[in-house]
Coordinates of C-alpha atoms in Angstrom, one line a residue:
Chain A
M106 CA -29.9 -5.9 -8.3
R107 CA -28.0 -6.3 -5.0
R108 CA -27.0 -3.1 -3.2
K109 CA -23.3 -3.9 -3.4
S110 CA -23.5 -4.5 -7.1
V111 CA -25.2 -1.1 -7.6
I112 CA -22.4 0.5 -5.5
A113 CA -19.7 -1.2 -7.6
L114 CA -21.4 -0.1 -10.9
L115 CA -21.7 3.5 -9.6
L116 CA -18.0 3.5 -8.7
M117 CA -16.9 2.1 -12.1
L118 CA -19.3 4.1 -14.3
V119 CA -19.5 7.4 -12.5
L120 CA -16.6 8.0 -10.1
V121 CA -13.8 6.5 -12.0
P122 CA -14.3 8.6 -15.2
A123 CA -15.2 11.6 -13.0
V124 CA -11.8 11.8 -11.3
P125 CA -9.7 12.4 -14.4
L126 CA -12.4 14.7 -15.9
L127 CA -12.3 16.8 -12.7
A128 CA -8.5 16.9 -12.8
W129 CA -8.5 18.0 -16.4
K130 CA -11.1 20.7 -15.7
M131 CA -9.0 22.0 -12.8
G132 CA -6.0 22.1 -15.1
S133 CA -3.4 21.3 -12.5
G134 CA -0.7 18.7 -13.1
M135 CA -1.8 16.4 -10.3
Y136 CA -1.0 13.3 -12.3
Y137 CA 0.0 11.1 -9.4
L138 CA -3.0 12.0 -7.2
T139 CA -5.5 11.5 -10.2
S140 CA -4.0 8.2 -11.2
A141 CA -3.8 6.9 -7.6
L142 CA -7.5 7.8 -7.0
V143 CA -8.5 6.1 -10.3
I144 CA -6.6 3.0 -9.2
L145 CA -8.1 3.0 -5.7
L146 CA -11.6 3.5 -7.0
S147 CA -11.3 0.7 -9.5
L148 CA -9.9 -1.6 -6.8
A149 CA -12.8 -0.6 -4.5
A150 CA -15.3 -1.4 -7.3
F151 CA -13.8 -4.8 -7.8
L152 CA -13.8 -5.5 -4.1
V153 CA -17.4 -4.4 -3.6
S154 CA -18.5 -6.6 -6.5
Y155 CA -16.5 -9.6 -5.2
E156 CA -18.0 -9.0 -1.7
S157 CA -21.5 -8.9 -3.1
R158 CA -21.2 -12.6 -4.1
H159 CA -20.6 -13.5 -0.4
P160 CA -17.4 -15.6 -0.9
S161 CA -17.1 -18.3 1.7
A162 CA -14.4 -18.4 4.3
R163 CA -12.8 -21.4 2.6
D164 CA -12.2 -19.5 -0.6
L165 CA -10.8 -16.5 1.3
V166 CA -8.3 -18.5 3.4
V167 CA -6.9 -20.2 0.3
I168 CA -6.3 -16.7 -1.2
A169 CA -4.9 -15.5 2.1
V170 CA -2.4 -18.4 2.3
M171 CA -1.2 -17.7 -1.2
T172 CA -0.8 -14.1 -0.2
A173 CA 1.3 -15.2 2.7
I174 CA 3.4 -17.4 0.5
G175 CA 3.9 -14.5 -1.9
T176 CA 4.9 -12.2 0.9
V177 CA 7.4 -14.7 2.3
S178 CA 8.9 -15.2 -1.2
R179 CA 9.3 -11.5 -1.6
A180 CA 11.0 -11.3 1.8
A181 CA 13.3 -14.3 1.1
F182 CA 14.9 -12.6 -1.9
I183 CA 15.2 -9.1 -0.4
M184 CA 19.0 -9.2 -0.6
L185 CA 18.9 -9.8 -4.4
P186 CA 17.6 -6.6 -6.0
N187 CA 14.8 -6.8 -8.6
I188 CA 14.5 -10.6 -8.3
K189 CA 10.9 -11.1 -7.3
P190 CA 9.3 -14.5 -7.3
V191 CA 6.1 -12.9 -5.9
T192 CA 4.8 -12.1 -9.4
G193 CA 5.3 -15.7 -10.5
I194 CA 3.4 -17.0 -7.4
I195 CA 0.5 -14.5 -8.1
M196 CA 0.3 -15.7 -11.7
I197 CA 0.3 -19.4 -10.7
T198 CA -2.5 -18.6 -8.2
G199 CA -4.5 -16.8 -11.0
A200 CA -4.0 -19.8 -13.3
S201 CA -5.1 -22.3 -10.7
L202 CA -7.9 -20.5 -8.9
G203 CA -9.3 -18.3 -11.6
P204 CA -8.8 -14.6 -12.7
E205 CA -10.7 -13.1 -9.7
A206 CA -8.7 -15.0 -7.2
G207 CA -5.5 -14.0 -9.1
F208 CA -6.5 -10.4 -9.1
L209 CA -7.4 -10.4 -5.4
T210 CA -4.2 -12.3 -4.5
G211 CA -2.1 -9.7 -6.4
I212 CA -3.6 -6.6 -4.9
L213 CA -3.6 -7.9 -1.4
T214 CA 0.0 -9.4 -1.7
A215 CA 1.3 -6.0 -2.6
F216 CA -0.7 -4.3 0.2
V217 CA 0.3 -6.9 2.9
S218 CA 4.0 -7.2 1.8
N219 CA 4.4 -3.5 2.0
F220 CA 3.6 -3.6 5.7
F221 CA 7.1 -5.3 5.9
F222 CA 8.9 -3.4 3.2
G223 CA 7.3 0.0 3.8
Q224 CA 4.0 1.5 2.5
G225 CA 4.4 4.5 0.3
P226 CA 2.9 6.3 -2.7
W227 CA 4.0 3.3 -4.8
T228 CA 1.6 1.0 -3.1
P229 CA -1.6 1.6 -5.3
W230 CA 0.5 1.1 -8.4
Q231 CA 2.1 -2.1 -7.1
M232 CA -1.3 -3.4 -6.1
F233 CA -2.8 -2.7 -9.5
A234 CA 0.2 -4.1 -11.4
Y235 CA 0.4 -7.4 -9.5
G236 CA -3.3 -7.8 -9.5
L237 CA -3.4 -7.4 -13.3
G238 CA -0.7 -10.1 -13.6
G239 CA -2.8 -12.6 -11.7
L240 CA -6.0 -11.5 -13.6
I241 CA -4.6 -11.8 -17.1
M242 CA -2.9 -15.1 -16.4
G243 CA -6.2 -16.4 -14.9
L244 CA -8.1 -15.2 -17.9
L245 CA -5.7 -16.8 -20.4
C246 CA -6.0 -20.1 -18.7
K247 CA -9.8 -19.9 -18.2
K248 CA -10.4 -19.1 -21.9
G249 CA -8.2 -22.0 -23.0
L250 CA -5.5 -19.8 -24.6
L251 CA -2.9 -21.1 -22.2
N252 CA -2.7 -24.6 -20.7
R253 CA -1.4 -24.5 -17.2
R254 CA 0.1 -28.0 -17.6
N255 CA 2.3 -26.6 -20.4
I256 CA 4.9 -25.1 -18.1
P257 CA 7.4 -23.6 -20.7
A258 CA 4.4 -21.7 -22.3
M259 CA 3.3 -20.5 -18.9
A260 CA 6.8 -19.4 -18.0
A261 CA 7.2 -17.5 -21.4
A262 CA 3.8 -15.9 -21.0
G263 CA 4.6 -14.8 -17.4
G264 CA 7.9 -13.3 -18.4
L265 CA 6.4 -11.5 -21.4
L266 CA 3.5 -10.1 -19.2
V267 CA 6.0 -8.7 -16.8
L268 CA 8.3 -7.2 -19.5
C269 CA 5.5 -5.7 -21.5
L270 CA 2.8 -4.8 -19.0
I271 CA 3.6 -5.1 -15.3
G272 CA 7.0 -3.5 -15.5
P273 CA 5.9 -0.5 -17.7
L274 CA 2.9 0.0 -15.4
L275 CA 5.2 0.3 -12.4
D276 CA 7.4 2.7 -14.4
T277 CA 4.3 4.8 -15.1
G278 CA 3.7 5.1 -11.4
T279 CA 7.3 6.3 -11.0
L280 CA 6.8 8.7 -13.8
F281 CA 3.7 10.3 -12.2
L282 CA 5.3 10.4 -8.8
A283 CA 8.4 12.2 -10.2
S284 CA 6.2 14.5 -12.3
A285 CA 8.7 14.1 -15.1
M286 CA 6.0 14.7 -17.8
T287 CA 8.3 15.8 -20.6
K288 CA 9.6 13.7 -23.5
G289 CA 13.0 13.5 -22.0
G290 CA 11.7 12.6 -18.6
V291 CA 9.4 9.9 -19.9
A292 CA 12.1 8.3 -22.0
A293 CA 14.5 8.4 -19.1
V294 CA 12.1 6.7 -16.7
Y295 CA 11.1 3.9 -19.1
A296 CA 14.7 3.4 -20.2
A297 CA 15.9 3.2 -16.6
G298 CA 13.2 0.7 -15.9
L299 CA 14.1 -1.7 -18.8
P300 CA 17.0 -3.6 -17.1
V301 CA 14.9 -3.8 -13.9
N302 CA 11.9 -5.2 -15.8
L303 CA 14.2 -7.7 -17.7
I304 CA 15.5 -9.1 -14.4
H305 CA 12.0 -9.2 -13.0
A306 CA 10.7 -11.0 -16.1
V307 CA 13.4 -13.6 -16.0
S308 CA 12.8 -14.2 -12.2
T309 CA 9.0 -14.5 -12.9
A310 CA 9.6 -17.0 -15.7
L311 CA 12.0 -19.1 -13.6
T312 CA 9.6 -19.1 -10.7
I313 CA 6.8 -20.3 -12.9
L314 CA 9.1 -22.9 -14.5
F315 CA 10.0 -24.5 -11.2
L316 CA 7.0 -23.9 -9.0
C317 CA 4.0 -24.0 -11.3
R318 CA 3.5 -27.8 -11.3
P319 CA 4.0 -28.4 -7.5
I320 CA 1.8 -25.4 -6.5
D321 CA -0.9 -26.2 -9.1
D322 CA -1.0 -29.8 -8.0
K323 CA -1.6 -28.8 -4.4
L324 CA -4.2 -26.2 -5.2
T325 CA -6.1 -28.6 -7.6
R326 CA -6.1 -31.2 -4.9
I327 CA -7.5 -28.7 -2.3
K328 CA -10.1 -27.5 -4.8
R329 CA -11.4 -31.0 -5.4
K330 CA -11.2 -32.1 -1.8
Y331 CA -13.0 -29.0 -0.4
G332 CA -15.1 -28.1 -3.4
L333 CA -13.6 -24.6 -3.9
M334 CA -13.9 -21.9 -6.5
E335 CA -14.0 -23.0 -10.1
V336 CA -14.4 -26.6 -11.3
D337 CA -11.2 -28.0 -12.8
K338 CA -11.3 -28.3 -16.7
Chain B
M779 CA 0.7 7.3 26.7
S780 CA 1.7 8.1 23.2
F781 CA -0.4 8.9 20.1
S782 CA -0.5 5.1 19.3
S783 CA -2.5 4.4 22.5
Y784 CA -5.5 6.3 21.1
H785 CA -8.4 4.5 19.5
P786 CA -7.6 3.4 15.9
G787 CA -10.5 5.4 14.5
V788 CA -9.0 8.6 16.0
I789 CA -5.6 7.8 14.5
I790 CA -7.3 7.4 11.1
L791 CA -9.2 10.7 11.6
Y792 CA -5.8 12.4 12.0
F793 CA -3.8 10.7 9.2
I794 CA -6.3 10.8 6.3
P795 CA -6.8 14.6 6.4
A796 CA -3.0 15.0 7.2
F797 CA -2.2 13.2 3.9
F798 CA -4.6 15.2 1.9
C799 CA -3.5 18.6 3.4
C800 CA 0.1 17.6 2.9
A801 CA -0.4 16.8 -0.8
L802 CA -2.7 19.7 -1.7
F803 CA -1.5 22.7 0.2
D804 CA 1.3 24.4 -1.8
Q805 CA 1.4 27.8 -0.1
P806 CA 5.0 28.0 1.2
I807 CA 4.1 28.5 4.9
F808 CA 1.7 25.6 4.8
T809 CA 4.3 23.5 3.0
A810 CA 7.0 24.4 5.6
I811 CA 4.6 23.5 8.4
S812 CA 3.7 20.1 6.7
Y813 CA 7.4 19.2 6.3
G814 CA 8.5 20.4 9.7
A815 CA 5.6 18.7 11.5
A816 CA 6.0 15.4 9.6
F817 CA 9.7 15.5 10.5
A818 CA 9.0 16.0 14.2
C819 CA 6.2 13.4 14.3
A820 CA 8.3 10.8 12.6
L821 CA 11.1 11.3 15.1
A822 CA 8.7 11.5 18.1
V823 CA 6.9 8.2 17.2
G824 CA 9.7 6.3 15.6
G825 CA 12.6 7.4 17.7
R826 CA 16.1 6.3 16.5
R827 CA 14.7 4.0 13.8
S828 CA 13.3 7.1 12.0
L829 CA 16.4 9.2 12.3
I830 CA 18.1 8.0 9.1
P831 CA 15.0 8.3 6.9
C832 CA 14.3 11.8 8.3
L833 CA 17.9 12.9 7.6
I834 CA 17.7 11.5 4.0
T835 CA 14.8 13.9 3.3
L836 CA 16.9 16.9 4.1
P837 CA 19.1 16.8 1.0
F838 CA 16.3 15.2 -1.0
V839 CA 14.2 18.4 -1.1
P840 CA 16.9 20.7 -2.8
A841 CA 18.0 17.8 -5.0
Y842 CA 14.4 17.3 -6.2
A843 CA 14.1 21.0 -6.8
L844 CA 17.2 21.0 -9.0
Y845 CA 16.0 17.9 -10.9
Y846 CA 12.5 19.5 -11.5
W847 CA 14.2 22.8 -12.5
S848 CA 16.2 21.0 -15.2
F849 CA 13.1 19.4 -16.8
H850 CA 10.4 22.1 -16.5
H851 CA 10.8 25.5 -18.0
F852 CA 7.6 27.4 -17.2
G853 CA 7.6 30.9 -15.7
L854 CA 8.6 34.5 -16.6
T855 CA 11.7 35.1 -14.5
V856 CA 14.6 33.5 -16.3
V857 CA 17.6 32.8 -14.1
R858 CA 19.9 31.3 -16.7
E859 CA 20.0 29.0 -19.7
N860 CA 21.1 25.4 -19.6
F861 CA 23.5 23.6 -22.0
A862 CA 20.5 22.7 -24.3
G863 CA 19.3 26.3 -24.5
N864 CA 16.3 25.8 -22.3
S865 CA 15.4 28.6 -19.8
L866 CA 15.8 27.8 -16.1
T867 CA 13.2 29.9 -14.4
M868 CA 12.8 30.9 -10.8
E869 CA 9.1 29.8 -10.8
S870 CA 9.9 26.3 -11.8
F871 CA 12.7 26.1 -9.2
L872 CA 10.3 27.3 -6.4
F873 CA 7.6 24.9 -7.5
G874 CA 10.2 22.0 -7.5
L875 CA 11.2 23.0 -4.0
S876 CA 7.5 23.1 -2.9
L877 CA 6.8 19.7 -4.6
G878 CA 10.0 18.1 -3.1
A879 CA 9.0 19.3 0.4
R880 CA 5.5 17.9 0.0
I881 CA 6.8 14.5 -1.3
A882 CA 9.2 14.4 1.7
A883 CA 6.5 15.3 4.1
F884 CA 4.2 12.6 2.6
F885 CA 6.9 10.0 2.9
L886 CA 7.6 11.0 6.6
L887 CA 3.9 10.8 7.4
I888 CA 3.7 7.3 5.9
L889 CA 6.7 6.4 8.1
C890 CA 4.8 7.8 11.1
L891 CA 1.7 5.8 10.2
F892 CA 3.9 2.7 9.9
H893 CA 5.1 3.0 13.5
V894 CA 1.7 4.1 15.0
F895 CA -0.7 1.8 13.2
S896 CA 0.0 -1.8 14.1
T897 CA -1.6 -4.7 12.3
D898 CA -3.9 -5.4 15.2
K899 CA -5.4 -2.0 14.9
L900 CA -5.9 -2.6 11.1
I901 CA -7.6 -5.9 11.8
Y902 CA -9.8 -4.3 14.4
L903 CA -10.9 -1.4 12.2
T904 CA -11.5 -3.6 9.1
G905 CA -13.4 -6.0 11.3
R906 CA -15.9 -3.3 12.2
V907 CA -16.3 -2.2 8.6
W908 CA -15.5 -5.3 6.5
P909 CA -15.3 -8.6 8.4
R910 CA -14.1 -10.6 5.3
L911 CA -11.1 -8.3 4.8
S912 CA -10.3 -8.5 8.5
L913 CA -10.4 -12.3 8.3
Y914 CA -8.1 -12.2 5.2
L915 CA -5.6 -9.9 7.0
A916 CA -5.7 -12.0 10.1
V917 CA -4.9 -15.2 8.2
C918 CA -2.1 -13.4 6.3
F919 CA -0.4 -11.8 9.3
R920 CA -0.8 -14.8 11.6
G921 CA 0.1 -17.2 8.9
F922 CA 3.8 -16.3 9.1
P923 CA 4.5 -17.5 12.6
R924 CA 2.4 -20.6 12.0
M925 CA 4.3 -21.4 8.8
R926 CA 7.6 -21.0 10.7
Q927 CA 6.4 -23.5 13.4
A928 CA 5.2 -26.0 10.8
S929 CA 8.5 -25.7 9.0
S930 CA 10.5 -26.2 12.2
A931 CA 8.4 -29.3 13.1
C932 CA 9.0 -30.7 9.5
F933 CA 12.8 -29.9 9.8
L934 CA 13.1 -31.8 13.1
G935 CA 11.0 -34.7 11.8
R936 CA 13.0 -35.2 8.6
A937 CA 16.4 -34.6 10.4
G938 CA 15.4 -37.4 12.7
I939 CA 15.2 -39.9 9.8
G940 CA 18.3 -38.7 8.1
F941 CA 17.0 -36.0 5.7
G942 CA 18.2 -32.9 7.5
L943 CA 19.8 -29.8 6.1
R944 CA 23.3 -30.8 7.2
E945 CA 23.5 -33.2 4.2
Q946 CA 26.1 -32.2 1.6
G947 CA 25.4 -30.4 -1.7
I948 CA 22.2 -30.8 -3.6
S949 CA 20.6 -33.1 -1.0
S950 CA 20.3 -30.2 1.5
V951 CA 18.5 -28.1 -1.1
K952 CA 16.1 -31.0 -2.0
N953 CA 15.4 -31.5 1.7
A954 CA 14.7 -27.8 2.2
L955 CA 12.3 -27.8 -0.8
K956 CA 10.5 -30.9 0.5
V957 CA 10.1 -29.2 3.9
A958 CA 8.7 -26.0 2.3
S959 CA 6.3 -28.1 0.3
A960 CA 5.1 -30.0 3.4
A961 CA 4.7 -26.7 5.4
F962 CA 2.7 -25.2 2.5
S963 CA 0.3 -28.2 2.3
W964 CA -0.1 -28.2 6.1
L965 CA -0.9 -24.5 6.2
L966 CA -3.5 -24.8 3.5
E967 CA -5.3 -27.8 5.1
S968 CA -5.0 -26.2 8.6
Y969 CA -6.7 -23.0 7.5
L970 CA -9.4 -24.8 5.6
I971 CA -10.3 -26.8 8.7
S972 CA -10.3 -23.5 10.7
A973 CA -12.6 -22.0 8.0
R974 CA -15.1 -24.8 8.4
S975 CA -15.1 -24.0 12.2
M976 CA -15.5 -20.3 11.5
E977 CA -18.5 -20.9 9.2
S978 CA -20.2 -23.1 11.7
R979 CA -19.8 -20.3 14.3
G980 CA -21.4 -17.8 11.9
Y981 CA -18.5 -15.5 11.1
S982 CA -19.3 -12.4 9.0
L983 CA -23.0 -12.6 9.7
K984 CA -24.6 -9.2 10.2
G985 CA -24.8 -8.1 13.8
R986 CA -22.4 -10.8 15.1
T987 CA -20.5 -9.3 18.0
A988 CA -16.7 -9.3 18.0
F989 CA -14.2 -9.2 20.8
A990 CA -12.1 -6.0 20.7
I991 CA -9.3 -4.7 23.0
Y992 CA -9.9 -1.1 21.9
R993 CA -12.4 1.1 23.8
F994 CA -13.5 4.6 22.7
D995 CA -13.2 6.6 26.0
N996 CA -13.4 10.2 27.1
R997 CA -9.8 10.8 26.1
D998 CA -10.5 9.8 22.6
R999 CA -13.7 11.9 22.5
G1000 CA -11.8 14.9 23.6
L1001 CA -9.2 14.5 20.9
V1002 CA -11.9 13.9 18.2
V1003 CA -13.6 17.2 19.2
L1004 CA -10.2 19.0 19.1
L1005 CA -9.3 17.6 15.7
C1006 CA -12.7 18.5 14.2
L1007 CA -12.3 22.1 15.5
L1008 CA -8.8 22.3 14.0
L1009 CA -10.0 20.8 10.7
A1010 CA -12.9 23.3 10.5
C1011 CA -10.4 26.1 10.9
I1012 CA -8.1 24.6 8.2
G1013 CA -11.1 24.2 6.0
A1014 CA -12.0 27.8 6.4
G1015 CA -8.5 28.7 5.4
A1016 CA -8.7 26.5 2.3
A1017 CA -12.0 28.1 1.4
L1018 CA -10.5 31.6 1.7
D1019 CA -7.7 30.5 -0.8
Q1020 CA -5.0 30.8 1.9
T1021 CA -3.5 27.4 1.1
R1022 CA -2.8 27.8 -2.6
M1023 CA -0.1 29.6 -4.5
L1024 CA 0.1 30.0 -8.3
F1025 CA 3.5 29.4 -10.0
D1026 CA 2.7 29.5 -13.7
P1027 CA 3.4 32.0 -15.4
Q1028 CA 4.3 34.0 -12.3
I1029 CA 4.1 33.7 -8.6
I1030 CA 0.8 34.8 -7.1
I1031 CA 0.1 34.4 -3.4
N1032 CA -2.8 35.6 -1.2
R1033 CA -2.1 38.4 1.3
I1034 CA -0.9 37.3 4.7
T1035 CA -3.1 38.9 7.3
P1036 CA -3.5 38.4 11.1
L1037 CA -6.3 35.9 10.2
S1038 CA -3.8 33.9 8.2
C1039 CA -1.7 33.4 11.3
L1040 CA -4.8 31.8 12.9
F1041 CA -4.9 29.3 10.0
Y1042 CA -1.2 28.7 10.3
A1043 CA -1.5 28.0 14.0
A1044 CA -4.5 25.7 13.5
Y1045 CA -2.6 23.7 10.8
A1046 CA 0.6 23.5 12.9
A1047 CA -1.4 22.3 15.9
F1048 CA -3.3 19.7 13.7
M1049 CA -0.1 18.3 12.1
L1050 CA 1.8 18.2 15.4
T1051 CA -1.0 16.2 17.1
P1052 CA 1.2 13.1 17.7
V1053 CA 4.0 15.2 19.2
L1054 CA 1.7 17.4 21.4
T1055 CA -0.4 14.4 22.7
G1056 CA 2.9 12.6 23.7
A1057 CA 4.2 15.8 25.4
A1058 CA 0.9 16.4 27.2
A1059 CA 0.8 12.8 28.4
G1060 CA 4.5 13.1 29.6
A1061 CA 3.7 16.4 31.4
G1062 CA 0.7 14.9 33.1
Y1063 CA 2.7 11.8 34.3
K1064 CA 5.4 14.0 35.8
R1065 CA 2.7 16.2 37.5
N1066 CA 1.2 13.0 39.0
L1067 CA 4.6 11.9 40.2
R1068 CA 5.3 15.2 42.0
R1069 CA 1.9 14.9 43.8
M1070 CA 2.8 11.5 45.2

């Protein structure tokens, strides 16, 4: 087994469970630190595993360009609060280029775009949430559960994913950061996040509705021309 | 010569322990040093741009303490009861104050990092450790100006044949979208051609040398030795339980002895490194001017 694969396995099987166990044994309420460490270790395991497959420069630059597009889209709508086309673009990337590329685009888009908007304790949670959006959309398309040519279904799936998973995941990060670990605090954080998540879900669905076909066409053409990533189904 | 002129590795050697110490040390003197030093560092490196974020943290700390006090009711010393009949205790208020100060200090340190650590330093550091990530970041950050140039060229070309943005109504939006589409396709193809060139030049092969503008000189070595000494002193303080305070069910704090003052001084010197290096460089410059 390759050295990097062994490192990735060690990270996932040993360190990731060890961190919450250690925090539980210490008995302190370091929810944010524990959760951020678990997220960063999981991301590190994925990145090490991805690196062990020696991806070519061509695969990397396509993901980097999609990251740049996602960052520009986030910057373009900065004046409209909670309207974020970036999640839609990450999901389209996952659907076109595969779940791994979608996850990588998501985590790196959050990291890179926060260089312009401000890094903070929210960064690991954003990386994880956006990455998960790209990964799940990529998995749904890869397994045949979703056809990326069926744009209304893609838009609906994207909106639901934001409303039910990505939004609550970001709210959980806020919850741990605020240390509001009481019933009232939890209810307040998730209730306050609901209108934000609704707007985010609608903006994601609209982004996929209008941009899925053009971006997918370009990426499919690039994949065929340069022989990149997964073979088109 | 400010703190940002030091080698990127030295800057990371400062910030990573600073973040950990800021988050974990809850003894009030250490917390006060963390907050005060982060405030001073953010102002020193960021200047006027950091003034408003720094001032926002001043009311944030007591506001967070009041918010925490309302939702957490541990501790023995009851100050009063709230409208729901829950006890508002002194221990939970003081813990909220400590936590609020640590969150504010963490945020100010991130602001400091934002100003000190430019994208070129990040690309240089990652290039040493992980060349593919460095390539990725270089494409991302340098893609934005290239995209702008490509978009400008497309705008001019299309405006020349009557498809500019000065058209009325929906036509200008359609023209803008066509330009964005053309710029996106151009960017993808351009980088893929560059990737072929990079592969033929052996990028990311082990042992491949890379051009770098950062050199690790004696000034950096001196600061590394100093930081390691200070961290050793702080580590000794942590090992002797000087950095912790218990709040639940009652406040328990370790005795403050003359040795504790040494740990406080070492921690303050460590956290104020960006300010002290800038001041030392400024003093050295004035001394050299006087000699001339």
